Tab-separated table of C-alpha atoms in Angstrom:
chain	number	residue	atom	x	y	z
A	1	MET	CA	-22.634	-22.408	-2.650
A	2	THR	CA	-20.184	-19.519	-2.519
A	3	LYS	CA	-21.441	-16.168	-3.768
A	4	TYR	CA	-18.991	-14.066	-5.774
A	5	VAL	CA	-18.749	-10.291	-6.117
A	6	TRP	CA	-16.946	-8.340	-8.836
A	7	LYS	CA	-14.074	-6.237	-7.472
A	8	ASP	CA	-12.380	-3.452	-9.415
A	9	PRO	CA	-8.699	-4.427	-9.822
A	10	GLY	CA	-7.540	-0.912	-10.687
A	11	THR	CA	-6.647	0.828	-13.911
A	12	LYS	CA	-3.205	-0.724	-14.398
A	13	VAL	CA	-4.504	-4.269	-13.962
A	14	ARG	CA	-7.416	-3.542	-16.306
A	15	ILE	CA	-4.910	-2.388	-18.934
A	16	MET	CA	-2.930	-5.620	-18.499
A	17	PHE	CA	-6.114	-7.678	-18.860
A	18	GLY	CA	-6.946	-5.669	-21.968
A	19	CYS	CA	-3.519	-6.349	-23.484
A	20	ALA	CA	-3.841	-10.091	-22.818
A	21	ALA	CA	-7.339	-10.045	-24.337
A	22	LEU	CA	-6.071	-8.154	-27.399
A	23	ILE	CA	-3.349	-10.750	-27.983
A	24	ALA	CA	-5.907	-13.553	-27.603
A	25	VAL	CA	-8.268	-11.802	-30.061
A	26	LEU	CA	-5.388	-11.505	-32.553
A	27	VAL	CA	-4.750	-15.252	-32.184
A	28	PHE	CA	-8.480	-15.859	-32.749
A	29	ILE	CA	-8.500	-13.708	-35.915
A	30	ASP	CA	-5.283	-15.328	-37.182
A	31	GLY	CA	-6.791	-18.771	-36.635
A	32	LEU	CA	-9.908	-17.806	-38.571
A	33	LEU	CA	-7.908	-16.328	-41.459
A	34	LYS	CA	-5.670	-19.390	-41.759
A	35	GLY	CA	-8.532	-21.829	-41.317
A	36	GLU	CA	-7.093	-23.372	-38.163
A	37	ILE	CA	-10.104	-24.083	-35.983
A	38	LEU	CA	-8.112	-25.043	-32.878
A	39	ARG	CA	-6.077	-21.821	-32.966
A	40	ALA	CA	-9.253	-19.750	-33.323
A	41	LEU	CA	-10.878	-21.695	-30.496
A	42	ALA	CA	-7.819	-21.213	-28.248
A	43	GLY	CA	-7.835	-17.466	-28.946
A	44	ALA	CA	-11.537	-17.224	-28.109
A	45	VAL	CA	-11.132	-19.291	-24.934
A	46	PHE	CA	-8.387	-16.969	-23.676
A	47	ALA	CA	-9.942	-13.710	-24.891
A	48	TRP	CA	-13.334	-14.202	-23.216
A	49	PRO	CA	-12.195	-14.275	-19.528
A	50	PHE	CA	-9.635	-11.500	-19.973
A	51	LEU	CA	-12.234	-9.254	-21.625
A	52	THR	CA	-14.663	-10.087	-18.810
A	53	PHE	CA	-12.061	-9.256	-16.143
A	54	MET	CA	-11.180	-6.035	-17.960
A	55	ILE	CA	-14.797	-4.875	-18.147
A	56	LYS	CA	-16.451	-6.236	-14.985
A	57	GLY	CA	-13.484	-6.751	-12.647
A	58	VAL	CA	-12.234	-9.842	-10.855
A	59	PRO	CA	-14.652	-12.279	-9.182
A	60	VAL	CA	-13.881	-12.705	-5.478
A	61	PRO	CA	-15.810	-14.767	-2.905
A	62	GLU	CA	-18.084	-12.403	-0.979
A	63	GLU	CA	-16.755	-13.605	2.387
A	64	TRP	CA	-13.172	-12.777	1.360
A	65	ALA	CA	-14.206	-9.351	0.081
A	66	ARG	CA	-15.948	-8.484	3.374
A	67	SER	CA	-13.020	-9.777	5.450
A	68	VAL	CA	-10.425	-7.866	3.448
A	69	GLY	CA	-12.598	-4.743	3.537
A	70	ARG	CA	-12.772	-4.889	7.358
A	71	GLN	CA	-9.023	-5.463	7.632
A	72	MET	CA	-8.231	-2.558	5.294
A	73	ASP	CA	-10.556	-0.266	7.259
A	74	ASN	CA	-8.719	-1.307	10.414
A	75	ILE	CA	-5.264	-0.810	8.883
A	76	LEU	CA	-6.090	2.598	7.411
A	77	SER	CA	-7.809	3.753	10.599
A	78	MET	CA	-6.278	6.821	12.213
A	79	ARG	CA	-7.770	6.171	15.647
A	80	PRO	CA	-5.452	4.899	18.413
A	81	GLY	CA	-5.511	1.143	18.663
A	82	GLY	CA	-6.944	0.762	15.174
A	83	THR	CA	-4.184	-1.600	14.091
A	84	SER	CA	-3.281	-4.989	15.506
A	85	ARG	CA	-1.058	-5.321	18.573
A	86	VAL	CA	1.616	-7.118	16.553
A	87	PHE	CA	1.802	-4.230	14.075
A	88	HIS	CA	1.898	-1.805	17.012
A	89	TRP	CA	4.932	-3.510	18.568
A	90	VAL	CA	6.674	-3.969	15.229
A	91	ILE	CA	6.453	-0.213	14.652
A	92	ILE	CA	7.824	0.423	18.154
A	93	ALA	CA	10.734	-1.971	17.552
A	94	LEU	CA	11.417	-0.354	14.184
A	95	GLY	CA	11.510	3.084	15.829
A	96	VAL	CA	13.991	1.841	18.430
A	97	VAL	CA	16.215	0.270	15.773
A	98	ILE	CA	16.170	3.437	13.645
A	99	GLY	CA	16.920	5.576	16.699
A	100	LEU	CA	19.842	3.428	17.815
A	101	ALA	CA	21.178	3.245	14.255
A	102	SER	CA	21.049	7.044	14.060
A	103	PHE	CA	23.011	7.378	17.303
A	104	PHE	CA	25.551	4.869	15.993
A	105	GLY	CA	25.785	6.901	12.774
A	106	ALA	CA	26.487	10.025	14.831
A	107	TYR	CA	29.214	8.162	16.707
A	108	LEU	CA	30.767	7.001	13.428
A	109	LEU	CA	30.636	10.514	11.994
A	110	LEU	CA	32.576	11.786	15.000
A	111	THR	CA	35.184	9.017	15.264
A	112	ALA	CA	35.518	7.099	11.981
A	113	SER	CA	38.003	7.752	9.209
A	114	LEU	CA	36.930	9.598	6.089
A	115	ASP	CA	37.206	6.410	4.012
A	116	THR	CA	34.725	4.668	6.295
A	117	ILE	CA	32.342	7.616	6.197
A	118	GLU	CA	32.658	7.813	2.424
A	119	SER	CA	31.485	4.218	2.014
A	120	PHE	CA	28.161	5.085	3.696
A	121	LEU	CA	27.721	8.842	3.276
A	122	PRO	CA	29.794	10.109	0.339
A	123	THR	CA	28.259	13.595	0.430
A	124	ALA	CA	29.102	14.015	4.117
A	125	ALA	CA	32.651	12.768	3.490
A	126	ARG	CA	33.137	15.338	0.722
A	127	GLY	CA	31.888	18.083	3.031
A	128	ILE	CA	34.235	16.970	5.800
A	129	ARG	CA	37.167	16.889	3.355
A	130	ARG	CA	36.395	20.435	2.221
A	131	ALA	CA	36.120	21.511	5.867
A	132	ALA	CA	39.472	19.862	6.646
A	133	GLU	CA	41.082	22.143	4.078
A	134	ARG	CA	39.747	25.137	6.058
A	135	ASP	CA	40.787	23.601	9.433
A	136	SER	CA	37.177	23.128	10.535
A	137	GLU	CA	36.837	19.364	10.137
A	138	MET	CA	35.522	18.742	13.652
A	139	SER	CA	32.825	21.412	13.408
A	140	GLU	CA	31.626	19.866	10.136
A	141	ARG	CA	31.572	16.418	11.748
A	142	MET	CA	29.659	17.857	14.706
A	143	GLY	CA	27.085	19.405	12.371
A	144	PHE	CA	26.397	16.081	10.684
A	145	ALA	CA	26.377	14.270	14.038
A	146	VAL	CA	23.817	16.704	15.450
A	147	ILE	CA	21.480	15.904	12.547
A	148	PHE	CA	21.834	12.181	13.253
A	149	ILE	CA	21.341	12.701	16.994
A	150	PHE	CA	18.204	14.749	16.360
A	151	ALA	CA	16.800	12.060	14.036
A	152	GLY	CA	17.655	9.303	16.518
A	153	GLY	CA	16.072	11.209	19.376
A	154	ALA	CA	12.909	11.804	17.364
A	155	ALA	CA	12.670	8.109	16.438
A	156	LEU	CA	13.195	6.966	20.035
A	157	PHE	CA	10.753	9.556	21.374
A	158	THR	CA	8.118	8.427	18.874
A	159	ALA	CA	8.690	4.779	19.812
A	160	TRP	CA	8.409	5.658	23.506
A	161	LYS	CA	5.137	7.560	22.931
A	162	ARG	CA	3.725	4.629	20.956
A	163	ALA	CA	4.755	2.179	23.667
A	164	LYS	CA	2.868	4.218	26.271
A	165	GLU	CA	-0.424	4.024	24.290
């Protein structure tokens, strides 16, 4: 037979259980006041588990609780290799994608029209327009591109360091 343990669902979930229990208690009281036995019984049947969950927590099979606890310890571990290999390579791939997207963004900032830039980065487009009025459009574009190049380089460097682990 499976053994169950009570797990704390958190404050927000306890509040939701409490609200559901309160509604069920109101249905129970309304059923008693109107003399409708089935309505009172339905209110009691729904109020009891929600009050129990609110006070004691949620029953979870002990095996599941131990397994999830081990997995969460592994996920939240700060030691190298603490996470799964799949997660490790997904993070590396994500770093490469972000890095390449940043380099592409720098390229677009240097070569694209202001309308194209405005559809993705309206603040940068406004800054470039203001700079164009002062005849320094290219230096403004270069400033934004340098930020994107720096971010892309940092993302690719981080992905490379993770891949070497």
